[in-house]
Short mmCIF file of C-alpha atoms and ligand atoms in Angstrom, two decimals:
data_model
loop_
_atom_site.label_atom_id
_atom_site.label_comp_id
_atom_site.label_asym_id
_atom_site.label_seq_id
_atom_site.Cartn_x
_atom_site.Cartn_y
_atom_site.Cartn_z
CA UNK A 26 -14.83 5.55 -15.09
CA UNK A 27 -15.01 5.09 -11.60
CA UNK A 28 -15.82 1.34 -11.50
CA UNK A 29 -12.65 0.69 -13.79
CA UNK A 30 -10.69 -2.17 -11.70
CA UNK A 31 -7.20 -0.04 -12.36
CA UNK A 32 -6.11 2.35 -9.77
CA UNK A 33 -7.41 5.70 -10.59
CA UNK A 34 -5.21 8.23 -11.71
CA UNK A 35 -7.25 11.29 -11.93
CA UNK A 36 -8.99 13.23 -10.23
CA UNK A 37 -12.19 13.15 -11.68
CA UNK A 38 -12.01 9.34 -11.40
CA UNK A 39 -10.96 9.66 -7.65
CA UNK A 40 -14.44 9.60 -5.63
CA UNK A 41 -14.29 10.74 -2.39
CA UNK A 42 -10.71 11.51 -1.91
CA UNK A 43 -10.38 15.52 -2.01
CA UNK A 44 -9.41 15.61 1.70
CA UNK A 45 -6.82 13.06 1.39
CA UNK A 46 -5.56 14.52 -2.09
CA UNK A 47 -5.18 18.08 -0.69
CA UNK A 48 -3.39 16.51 2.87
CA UNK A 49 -0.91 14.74 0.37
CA UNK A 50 -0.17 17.84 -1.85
CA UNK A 51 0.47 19.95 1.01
CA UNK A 52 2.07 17.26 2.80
CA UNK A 53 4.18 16.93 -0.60
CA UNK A 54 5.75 20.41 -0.14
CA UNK A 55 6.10 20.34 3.65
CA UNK A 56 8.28 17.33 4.30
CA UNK A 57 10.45 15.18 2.98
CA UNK A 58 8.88 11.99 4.07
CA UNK A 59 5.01 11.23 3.97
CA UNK A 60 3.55 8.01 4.61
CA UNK A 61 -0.47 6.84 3.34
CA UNK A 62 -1.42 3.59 5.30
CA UNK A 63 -4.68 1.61 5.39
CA UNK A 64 -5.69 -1.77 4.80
CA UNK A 65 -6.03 -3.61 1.33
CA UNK A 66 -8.37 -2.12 -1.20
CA UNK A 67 -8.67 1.06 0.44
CA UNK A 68 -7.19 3.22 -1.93
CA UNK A 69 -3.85 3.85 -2.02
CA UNK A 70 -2.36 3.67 -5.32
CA UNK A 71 -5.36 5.53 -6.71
CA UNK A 72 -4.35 8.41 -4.17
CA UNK A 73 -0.55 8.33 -5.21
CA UNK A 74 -0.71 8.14 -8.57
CA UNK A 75 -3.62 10.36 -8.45
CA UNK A 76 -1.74 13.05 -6.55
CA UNK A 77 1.53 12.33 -8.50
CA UNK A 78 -0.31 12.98 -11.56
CA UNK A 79 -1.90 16.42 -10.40
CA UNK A 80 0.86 17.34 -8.48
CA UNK A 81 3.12 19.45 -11.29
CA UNK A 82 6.17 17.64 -10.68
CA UNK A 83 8.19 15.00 -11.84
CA UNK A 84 7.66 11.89 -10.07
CA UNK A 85 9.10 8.96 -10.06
CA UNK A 86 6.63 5.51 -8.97
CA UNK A 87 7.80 2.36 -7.65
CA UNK A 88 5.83 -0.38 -7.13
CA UNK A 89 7.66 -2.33 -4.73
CA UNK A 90 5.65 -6.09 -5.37
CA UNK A 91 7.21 -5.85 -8.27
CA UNK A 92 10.40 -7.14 -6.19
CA UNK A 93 7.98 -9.86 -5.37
CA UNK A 94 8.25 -11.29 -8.45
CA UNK A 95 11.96 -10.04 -9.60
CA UNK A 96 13.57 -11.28 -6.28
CA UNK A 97 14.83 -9.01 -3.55
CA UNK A 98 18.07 -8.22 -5.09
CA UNK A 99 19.82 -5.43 -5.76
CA UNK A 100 19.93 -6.09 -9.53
CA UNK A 101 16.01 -5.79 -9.81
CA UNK A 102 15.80 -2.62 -7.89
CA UNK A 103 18.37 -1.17 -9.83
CA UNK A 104 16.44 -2.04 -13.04
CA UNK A 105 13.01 -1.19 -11.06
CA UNK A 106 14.49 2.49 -10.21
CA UNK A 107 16.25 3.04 -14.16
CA UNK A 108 13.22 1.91 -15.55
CA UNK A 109 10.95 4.36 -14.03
CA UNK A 110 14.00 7.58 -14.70
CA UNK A 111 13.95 6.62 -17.76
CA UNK A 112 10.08 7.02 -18.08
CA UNK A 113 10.43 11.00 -16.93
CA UNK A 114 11.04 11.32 -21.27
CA UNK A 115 10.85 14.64 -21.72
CA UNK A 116 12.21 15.61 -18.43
CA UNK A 117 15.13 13.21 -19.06
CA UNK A 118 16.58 15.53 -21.77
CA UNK A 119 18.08 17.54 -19.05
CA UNK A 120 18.36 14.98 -16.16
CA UNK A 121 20.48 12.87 -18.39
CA UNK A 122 23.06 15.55 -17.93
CA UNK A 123 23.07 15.41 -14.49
CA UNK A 124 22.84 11.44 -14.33
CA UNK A 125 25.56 10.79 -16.46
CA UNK A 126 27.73 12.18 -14.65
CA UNK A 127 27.78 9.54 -11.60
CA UNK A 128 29.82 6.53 -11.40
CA UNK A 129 27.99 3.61 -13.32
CA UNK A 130 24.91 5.51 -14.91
CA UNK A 131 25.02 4.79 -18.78
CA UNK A 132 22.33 7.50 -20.55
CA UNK A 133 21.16 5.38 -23.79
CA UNK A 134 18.81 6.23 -26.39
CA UNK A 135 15.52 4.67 -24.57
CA UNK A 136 16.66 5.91 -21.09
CA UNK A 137 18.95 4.93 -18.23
CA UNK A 138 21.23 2.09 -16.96
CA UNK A 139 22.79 1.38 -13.52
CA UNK A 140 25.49 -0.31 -12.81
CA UNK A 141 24.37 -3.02 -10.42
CA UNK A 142 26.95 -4.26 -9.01
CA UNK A 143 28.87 -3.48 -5.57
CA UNK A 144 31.11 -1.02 -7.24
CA UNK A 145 28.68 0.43 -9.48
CA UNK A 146 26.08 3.13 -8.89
CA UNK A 147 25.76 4.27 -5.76
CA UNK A 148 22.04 5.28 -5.44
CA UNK A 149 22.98 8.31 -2.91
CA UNK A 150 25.01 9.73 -5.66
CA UNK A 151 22.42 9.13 -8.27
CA UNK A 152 19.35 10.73 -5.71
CA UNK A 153 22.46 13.93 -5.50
CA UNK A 154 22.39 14.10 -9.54
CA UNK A 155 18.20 14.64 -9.32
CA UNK A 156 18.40 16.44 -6.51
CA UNK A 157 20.89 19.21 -8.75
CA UNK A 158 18.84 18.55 -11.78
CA UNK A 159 15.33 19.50 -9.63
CA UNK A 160 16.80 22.63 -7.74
CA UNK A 161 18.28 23.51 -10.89
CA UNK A 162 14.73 23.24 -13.29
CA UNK A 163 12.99 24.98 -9.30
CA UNK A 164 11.32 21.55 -9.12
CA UNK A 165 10.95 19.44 -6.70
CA UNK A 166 11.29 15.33 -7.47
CA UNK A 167 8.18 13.17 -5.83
CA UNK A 168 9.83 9.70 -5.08
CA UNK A 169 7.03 7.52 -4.41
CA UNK A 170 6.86 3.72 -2.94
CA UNK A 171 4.05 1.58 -3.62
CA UNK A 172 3.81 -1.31 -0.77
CA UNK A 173 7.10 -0.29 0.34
CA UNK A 174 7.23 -2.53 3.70
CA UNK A 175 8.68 -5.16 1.10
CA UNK A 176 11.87 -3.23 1.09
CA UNK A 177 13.14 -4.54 4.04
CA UNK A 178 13.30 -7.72 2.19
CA UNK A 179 16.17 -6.37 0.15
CA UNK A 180 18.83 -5.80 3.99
CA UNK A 181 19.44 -9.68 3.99
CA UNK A 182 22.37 -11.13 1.79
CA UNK A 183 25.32 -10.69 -0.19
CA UNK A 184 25.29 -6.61 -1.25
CA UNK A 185 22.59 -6.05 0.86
CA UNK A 186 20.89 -2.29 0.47
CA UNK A 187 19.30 -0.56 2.87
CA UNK A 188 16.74 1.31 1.98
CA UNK A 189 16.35 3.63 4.83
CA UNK A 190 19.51 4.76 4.76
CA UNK A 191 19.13 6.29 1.13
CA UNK A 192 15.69 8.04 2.26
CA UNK A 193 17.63 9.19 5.65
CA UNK A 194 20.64 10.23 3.23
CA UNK A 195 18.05 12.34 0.88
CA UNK A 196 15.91 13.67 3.81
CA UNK A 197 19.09 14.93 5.46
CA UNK A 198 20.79 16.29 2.28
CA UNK A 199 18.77 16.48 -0.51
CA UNK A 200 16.16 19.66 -0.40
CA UNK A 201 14.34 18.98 -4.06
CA UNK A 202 13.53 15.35 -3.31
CA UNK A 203 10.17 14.32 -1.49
CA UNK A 204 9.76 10.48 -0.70
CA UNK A 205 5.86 9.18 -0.33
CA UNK A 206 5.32 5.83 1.13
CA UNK A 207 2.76 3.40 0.97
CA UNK A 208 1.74 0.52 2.42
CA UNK A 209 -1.15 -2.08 3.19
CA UNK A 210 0.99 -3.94 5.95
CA UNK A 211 1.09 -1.26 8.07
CA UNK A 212 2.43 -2.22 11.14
CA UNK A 213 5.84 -3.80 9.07
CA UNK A 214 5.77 -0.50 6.94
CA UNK A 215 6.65 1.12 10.69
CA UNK A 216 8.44 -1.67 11.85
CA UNK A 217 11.11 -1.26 8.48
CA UNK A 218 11.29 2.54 8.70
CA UNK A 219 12.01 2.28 12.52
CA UNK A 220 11.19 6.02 13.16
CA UNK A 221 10.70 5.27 16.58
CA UNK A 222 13.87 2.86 17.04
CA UNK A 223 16.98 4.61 18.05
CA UNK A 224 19.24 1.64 15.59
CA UNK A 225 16.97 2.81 12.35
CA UNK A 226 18.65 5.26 9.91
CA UNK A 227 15.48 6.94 10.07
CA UNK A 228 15.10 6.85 13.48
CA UNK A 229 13.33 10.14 14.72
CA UNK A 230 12.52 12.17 12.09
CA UNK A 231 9.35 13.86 11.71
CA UNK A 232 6.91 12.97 9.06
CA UNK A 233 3.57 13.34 7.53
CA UNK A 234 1.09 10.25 8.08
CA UNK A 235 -2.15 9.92 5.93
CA UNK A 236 -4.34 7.09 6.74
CA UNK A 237 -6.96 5.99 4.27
CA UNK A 238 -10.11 5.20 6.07
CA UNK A 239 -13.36 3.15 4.63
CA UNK A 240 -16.45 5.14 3.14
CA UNK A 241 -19.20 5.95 5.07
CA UNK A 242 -22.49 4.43 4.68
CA UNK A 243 -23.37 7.90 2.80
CA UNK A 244 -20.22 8.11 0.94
CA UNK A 245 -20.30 4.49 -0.14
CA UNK A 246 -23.90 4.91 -1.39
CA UNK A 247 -23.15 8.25 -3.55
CA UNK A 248 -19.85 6.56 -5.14
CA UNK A 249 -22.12 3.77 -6.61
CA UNK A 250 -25.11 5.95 -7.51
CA UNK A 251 -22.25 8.22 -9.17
CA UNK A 252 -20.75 5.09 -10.74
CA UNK A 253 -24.14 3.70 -12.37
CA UNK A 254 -25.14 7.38 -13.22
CA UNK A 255 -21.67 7.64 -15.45
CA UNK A 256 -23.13 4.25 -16.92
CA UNK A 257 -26.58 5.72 -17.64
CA UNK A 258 -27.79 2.76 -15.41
CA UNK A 259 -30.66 3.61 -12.43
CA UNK A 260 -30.23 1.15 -10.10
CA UNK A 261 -33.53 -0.89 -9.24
CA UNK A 262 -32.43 -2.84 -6.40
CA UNK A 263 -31.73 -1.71 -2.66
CA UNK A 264 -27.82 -0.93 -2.61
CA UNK A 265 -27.80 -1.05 1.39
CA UNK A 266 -27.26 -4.53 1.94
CA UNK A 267 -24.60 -4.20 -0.12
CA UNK A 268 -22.89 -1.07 1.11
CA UNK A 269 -23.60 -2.79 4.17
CA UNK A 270 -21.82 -6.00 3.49
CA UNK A 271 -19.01 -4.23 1.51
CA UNK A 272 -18.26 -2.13 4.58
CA UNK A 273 -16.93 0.72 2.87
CA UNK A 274 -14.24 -0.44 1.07
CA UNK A 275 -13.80 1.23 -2.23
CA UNK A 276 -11.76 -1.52 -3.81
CA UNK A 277 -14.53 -4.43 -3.05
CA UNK A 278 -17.59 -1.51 -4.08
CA UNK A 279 -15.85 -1.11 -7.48
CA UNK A 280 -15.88 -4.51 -7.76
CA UNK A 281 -19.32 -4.52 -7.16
CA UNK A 282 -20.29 -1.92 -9.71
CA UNK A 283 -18.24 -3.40 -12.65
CA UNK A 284 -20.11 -6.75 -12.04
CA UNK A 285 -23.58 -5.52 -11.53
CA UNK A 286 -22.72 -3.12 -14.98
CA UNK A 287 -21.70 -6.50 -17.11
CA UNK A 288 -24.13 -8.55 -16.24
CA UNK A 289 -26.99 -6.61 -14.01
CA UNK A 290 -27.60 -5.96 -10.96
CA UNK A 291 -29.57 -8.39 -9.87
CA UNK A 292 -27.47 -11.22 -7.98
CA UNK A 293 -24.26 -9.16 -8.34
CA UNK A 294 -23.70 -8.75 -4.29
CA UNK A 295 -23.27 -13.00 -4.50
CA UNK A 296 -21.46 -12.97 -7.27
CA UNK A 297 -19.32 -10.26 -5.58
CA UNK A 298 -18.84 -12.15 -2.81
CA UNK A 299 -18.32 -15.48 -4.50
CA UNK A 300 -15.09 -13.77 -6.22
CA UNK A 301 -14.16 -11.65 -3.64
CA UNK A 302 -13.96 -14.89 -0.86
CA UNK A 303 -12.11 -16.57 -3.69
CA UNK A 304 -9.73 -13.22 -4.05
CA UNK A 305 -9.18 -13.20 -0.45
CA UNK A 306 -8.59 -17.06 0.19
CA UNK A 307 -5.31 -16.95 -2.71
CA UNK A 308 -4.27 -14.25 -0.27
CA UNK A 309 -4.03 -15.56 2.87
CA UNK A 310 -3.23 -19.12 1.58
CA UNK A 311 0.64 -18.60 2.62
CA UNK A 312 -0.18 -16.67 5.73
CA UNK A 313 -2.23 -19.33 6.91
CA UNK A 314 0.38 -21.76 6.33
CA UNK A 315 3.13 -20.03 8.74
CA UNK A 316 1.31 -20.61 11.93
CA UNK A 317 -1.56 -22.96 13.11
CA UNK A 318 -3.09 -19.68 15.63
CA UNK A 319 -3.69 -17.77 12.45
CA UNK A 320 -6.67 -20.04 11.35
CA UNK A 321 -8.17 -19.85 15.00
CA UNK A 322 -7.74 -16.65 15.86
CA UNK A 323 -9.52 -15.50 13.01
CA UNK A 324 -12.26 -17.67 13.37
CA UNK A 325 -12.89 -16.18 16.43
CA UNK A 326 -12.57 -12.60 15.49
CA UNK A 327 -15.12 -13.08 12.96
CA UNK A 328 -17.80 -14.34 15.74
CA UNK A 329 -17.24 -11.43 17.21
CA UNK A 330 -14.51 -12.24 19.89
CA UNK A 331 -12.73 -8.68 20.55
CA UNK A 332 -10.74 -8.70 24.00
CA UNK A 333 -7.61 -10.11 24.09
CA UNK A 334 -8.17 -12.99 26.63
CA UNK A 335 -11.56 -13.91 25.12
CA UNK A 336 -9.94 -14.64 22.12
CA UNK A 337 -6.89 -16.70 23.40
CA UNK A 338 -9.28 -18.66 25.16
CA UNK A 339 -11.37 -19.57 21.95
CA UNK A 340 -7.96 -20.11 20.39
CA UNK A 341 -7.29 -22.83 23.42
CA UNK A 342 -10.83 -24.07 22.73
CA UNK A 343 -10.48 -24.35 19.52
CA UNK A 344 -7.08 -25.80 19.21
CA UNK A 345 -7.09 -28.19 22.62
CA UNK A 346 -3.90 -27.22 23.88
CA UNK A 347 -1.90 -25.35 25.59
CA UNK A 348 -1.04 -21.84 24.36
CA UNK A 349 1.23 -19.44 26.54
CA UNK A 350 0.73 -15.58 26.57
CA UNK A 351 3.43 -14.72 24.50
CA UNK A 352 3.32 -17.63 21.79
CA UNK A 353 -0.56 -16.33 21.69
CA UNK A 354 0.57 -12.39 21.39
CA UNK A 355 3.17 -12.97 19.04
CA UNK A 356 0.35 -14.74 16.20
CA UNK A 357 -1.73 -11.90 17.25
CA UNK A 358 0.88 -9.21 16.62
CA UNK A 359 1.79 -10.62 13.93
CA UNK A 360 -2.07 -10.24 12.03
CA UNK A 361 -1.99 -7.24 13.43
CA UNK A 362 0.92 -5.95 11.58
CA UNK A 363 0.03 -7.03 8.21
CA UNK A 364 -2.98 -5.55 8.37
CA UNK A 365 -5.50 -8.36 8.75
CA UNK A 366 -6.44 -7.63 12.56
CA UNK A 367 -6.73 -3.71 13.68
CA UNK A 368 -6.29 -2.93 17.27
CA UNK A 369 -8.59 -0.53 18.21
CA UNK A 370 -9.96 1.02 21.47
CA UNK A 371 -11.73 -1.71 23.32
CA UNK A 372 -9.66 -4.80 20.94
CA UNK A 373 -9.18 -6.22 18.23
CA UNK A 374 -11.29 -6.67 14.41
CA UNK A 375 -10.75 -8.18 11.40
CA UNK A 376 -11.31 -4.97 9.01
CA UNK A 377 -12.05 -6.09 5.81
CA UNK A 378 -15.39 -8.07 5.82
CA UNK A 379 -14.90 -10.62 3.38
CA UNK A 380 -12.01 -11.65 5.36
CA UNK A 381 -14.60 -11.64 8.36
CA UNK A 382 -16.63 -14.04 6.29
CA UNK A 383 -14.19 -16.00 5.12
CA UNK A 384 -13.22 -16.86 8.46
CA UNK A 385 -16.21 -17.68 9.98
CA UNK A 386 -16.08 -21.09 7.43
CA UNK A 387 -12.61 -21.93 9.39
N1 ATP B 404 -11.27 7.06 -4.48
C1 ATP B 404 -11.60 6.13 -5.36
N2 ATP B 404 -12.57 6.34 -6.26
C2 ATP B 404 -12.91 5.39 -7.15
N3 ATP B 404 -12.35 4.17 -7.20
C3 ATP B 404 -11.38 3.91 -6.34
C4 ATP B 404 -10.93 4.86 -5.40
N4 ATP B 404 -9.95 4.32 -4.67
C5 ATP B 404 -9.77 3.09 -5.15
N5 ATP B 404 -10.61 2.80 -6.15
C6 ATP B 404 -10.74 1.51 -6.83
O1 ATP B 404 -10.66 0.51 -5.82
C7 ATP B 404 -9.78 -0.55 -6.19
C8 ATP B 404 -8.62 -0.63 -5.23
O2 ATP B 404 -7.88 0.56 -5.34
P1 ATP B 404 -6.32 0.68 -5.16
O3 ATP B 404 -5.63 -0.34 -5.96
O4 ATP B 404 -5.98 2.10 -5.38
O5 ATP B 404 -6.23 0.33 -3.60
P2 ATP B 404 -4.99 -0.11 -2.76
O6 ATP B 404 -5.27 0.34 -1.36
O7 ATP B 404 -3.74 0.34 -3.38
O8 ATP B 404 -5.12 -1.68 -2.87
P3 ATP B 404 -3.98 -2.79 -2.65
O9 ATP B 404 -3.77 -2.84 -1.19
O10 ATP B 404 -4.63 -4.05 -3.18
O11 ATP B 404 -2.77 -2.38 -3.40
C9 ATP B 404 -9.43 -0.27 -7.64
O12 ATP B 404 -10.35 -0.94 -8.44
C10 ATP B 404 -9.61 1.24 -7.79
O13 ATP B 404 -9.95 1.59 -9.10
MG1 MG B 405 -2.09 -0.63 -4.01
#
C-alpha cells in the first residue's frame, strides 16, 4: 500500500524510486562503502530495506536510533548487532559455524551472543567470521546503517568503539562484506566518517554517494493519484495546493494520503498540516533549546532571507545584540549539518516546508 506510514520494503510499494534502487544495487556490488543522504522523510529506509530485500543477499539492518534509546554503549550495540545475526535464520545454520569460532560469540538455540565486554568479542574478528562464511556460500554480506551519524556517539567513554575503524578494517580486508550508510543529518554523517580528514580511519577512500531528492510536481501528483487508485478512491478535490505545500516530500504526501483515505479528502491538507507542525515542533524542541540563533535564524529563512549577511542581520534585528561572524556561522553550520538548513548555490533554505512554516510563527 503505498500510503502505509511504515517504510516500504518492496518494490512494488516503492513509488518513484527505480533510479535510486538500481544506483544502490549496482553501487552494492561495486564498493564497499555506499552512502544515501537526504533530509527527513525523504525516503531512506524505504530505499534500504527496499534494496536489501531485492538485493539476493544476506543483509544485515541496523537502525542506529535505536542507540538513542539503549544508550551509546558498547553493550547495546553489541546486542543491536547479535540481534540482527541472529535474524539471518536460515542463513545462520552455516554462519553459526563460522561465528562460533571467535573469541566471545556464544551460538544458542534462538541465535547469537557477544561478549560485551573489553575482552570479549572483537567485532573485526566477528566481521572476518562473515566475511569466510559469505566468500565461502559466493555471497556477498550487505551491512547496512540506518541514521548512522549517531555512531559517533558511541567514541566517548570508558571502552569506547570506533566505528570507522571496523568499516575501514572490513573495506580494507574483508572482500564479501558491503557497508550502506544512511543518514538524515547529513553534514555529521560526513563529519563522523571523516573521508576527507587525514586523522579519520576512513580517511580517503572512495565511495558511492546516493542522495535522495524530493518529487517533482509531476511525480508527487502520480504517487497520490497511484495511492487513491490502489484505494479505489477518485479524488474530487484539486491535489496541487497540496503537492504544492507538501513540496515533494514523500514522507509528509503519505501522510497526506492515509488521512484523506480515513476520513476524506476534504480538509485533509489542514489536518495534515495541523499534525505534521505538531510532528515537527517535538523535533526540534531540543535543538531549539541548545542555542538562542537557532529560533532566529529560522525565522528568517522562512521569510525568505537566503544570503548569508541578510540573514545575520535579521538575526541582530531580531535578537538586539551583538552577534560576531563566527558565533553567527557556527549556529548556521550547525543547522546546516543536521539537515534543517541546505546550502545551496546562491544561500541558504530551510528544505522541508513544514519546518518553513513552523518557523515563520517564531
Ligand atoms: N518511494 C516511496 N514510495 C512510497 N512511499 C514512500 C516512499 N519513500 C518513503 N515513503 C513513505 O514516506 C514515509 C517516510 O519514509 P522513510 O521512513 O523511508 O523516510 P526516511 O527518509 O527514512 O525518514 P526519516 O528521516 O524520518 O527516518 C513513510 O511513510 C514511507 O512509507
Ligand atoms: Mg529513516
Amino acid at each position: 500500500m503505498l500510503f502505509d506510514l511504515k517504510p516500504k520494503t518492496k518494490r512494488e510499494e516503492l513509488f518513484g524510486r527505480e533510479k535510486e534502487l538500481v544506483e544502490l544495487h549496482s553501487a552494492l556490488t561495486k564498493y564497499p562503502l555506499t552512502i544515501v543522504t537526504g533530509i527527513r522523510r525523504i525516503g531512506k529506509t524505504s530505499l534500504l530495506k527496499t534494496a536489501l530485500n531485492e538485493f539476493k543477499q544476506p543483509s544485515i539492518y541496523l537502525d542506529a536510533r535505536v542507540l538513542d534509546e539503549e544508550g551509546y554503549t558498547r553493550r547495546a550495540l553489541y546486542e543491536l548487532i547479535s540481534q540482527q545475526i541472529s535474524r539471518m535464520s536460515g542463513l545462520l545454520l552455516k554462519a553459526k559455524d563460522f561465528a562460533k569460532r571467535v573469541k566471545g560469540v556464544h551460538v544458542g538455540p534462538v541465535g547469537i551472543e557477544l561478549d560485551w565486554s573489553k575482552s570479549g568479542t572483537r567485532l573485526s574478528s566477528l566481521f572476518n567470521a562473515l566475511d569466510e562464511w559469505a566468500s565461502h556460500e559466493g555471497k556477498t554480506l550487505v551491512v547496512a546503517v540506518d541514521e548512522a551519524q549517531i555512531l559517533r556517539r558511541l567514541a566517548g567513554g570508558k571502552g569506547r568503539i570506533d566505528f570507522t575503524q571496523l568499516i575501514a578494517y572490513c573495506y580494507d580486508n574483508l572482500t564479501n562484506i558491503k557497508f550502506v550508510l544512511s543518514g538524515s543529518e547529513v553534514g555529521l554523517l560526513y563529519e563522523f566518517l571523516g573521508l576527507e580528514r587525514p586523522e579519520s580511519a576512513l580517511y580517503a577512500r572512495g565511495y558511492k554517494s546516493i542522495v535522495l531528492e524530493r518529487f517533482s510536481k509531476q511525480t508527487s501528483l502520480d504517487f497520490l493519484k497511484a495511492g487513491f487508485e490502489e484505494l479505489g478512491v477518485t479524488p474530487s478535490e484539486e491535489l496541487n495546493e497540496v503537492v504544492e505545500r507538501l513540496d515533494g516530500l514523500v514522507g509528509w504526501l503519505t501522510l497526506f494520503g492515509h488521512v484523506a483515505s480515513e476520513k476524506g479528502l476534504h480538509n485533509a491538507l489542514q489536518e495534515v498540516l495541523k499534525k505534521a507542525k505538531g510532528i515537527i515542533k517535538k523535533e526540534i524542541a531540543h535543538l531549539l533549546q541548545r542555542s538562542n540563533y537557532y529560533k532566529p535564524i529560522l525565522k528568517a529563512l522562512s521569510q525568505g532571507k537566503s544570503g548569508w549577511s541578510e540573514i545575520k542581520k535579521e538575526l541582530i534585528n531580531q535578537t538586539g545584540r551583538f552577534v560576531s561572524d563566527a558565533q553567527f556561522n557556527r549556529a548556521l553550520m550547525n543547522l546546516v549539518d543536521l539537515s534543517f538548513v541546505e546550502h545551496y548555490q546562491n544561500g541558504y533554505t530551510i528544505p522541508d516546508p513544514v519546518l518553513r512554516e513552523v518557523a515563520k510563527d517564531f
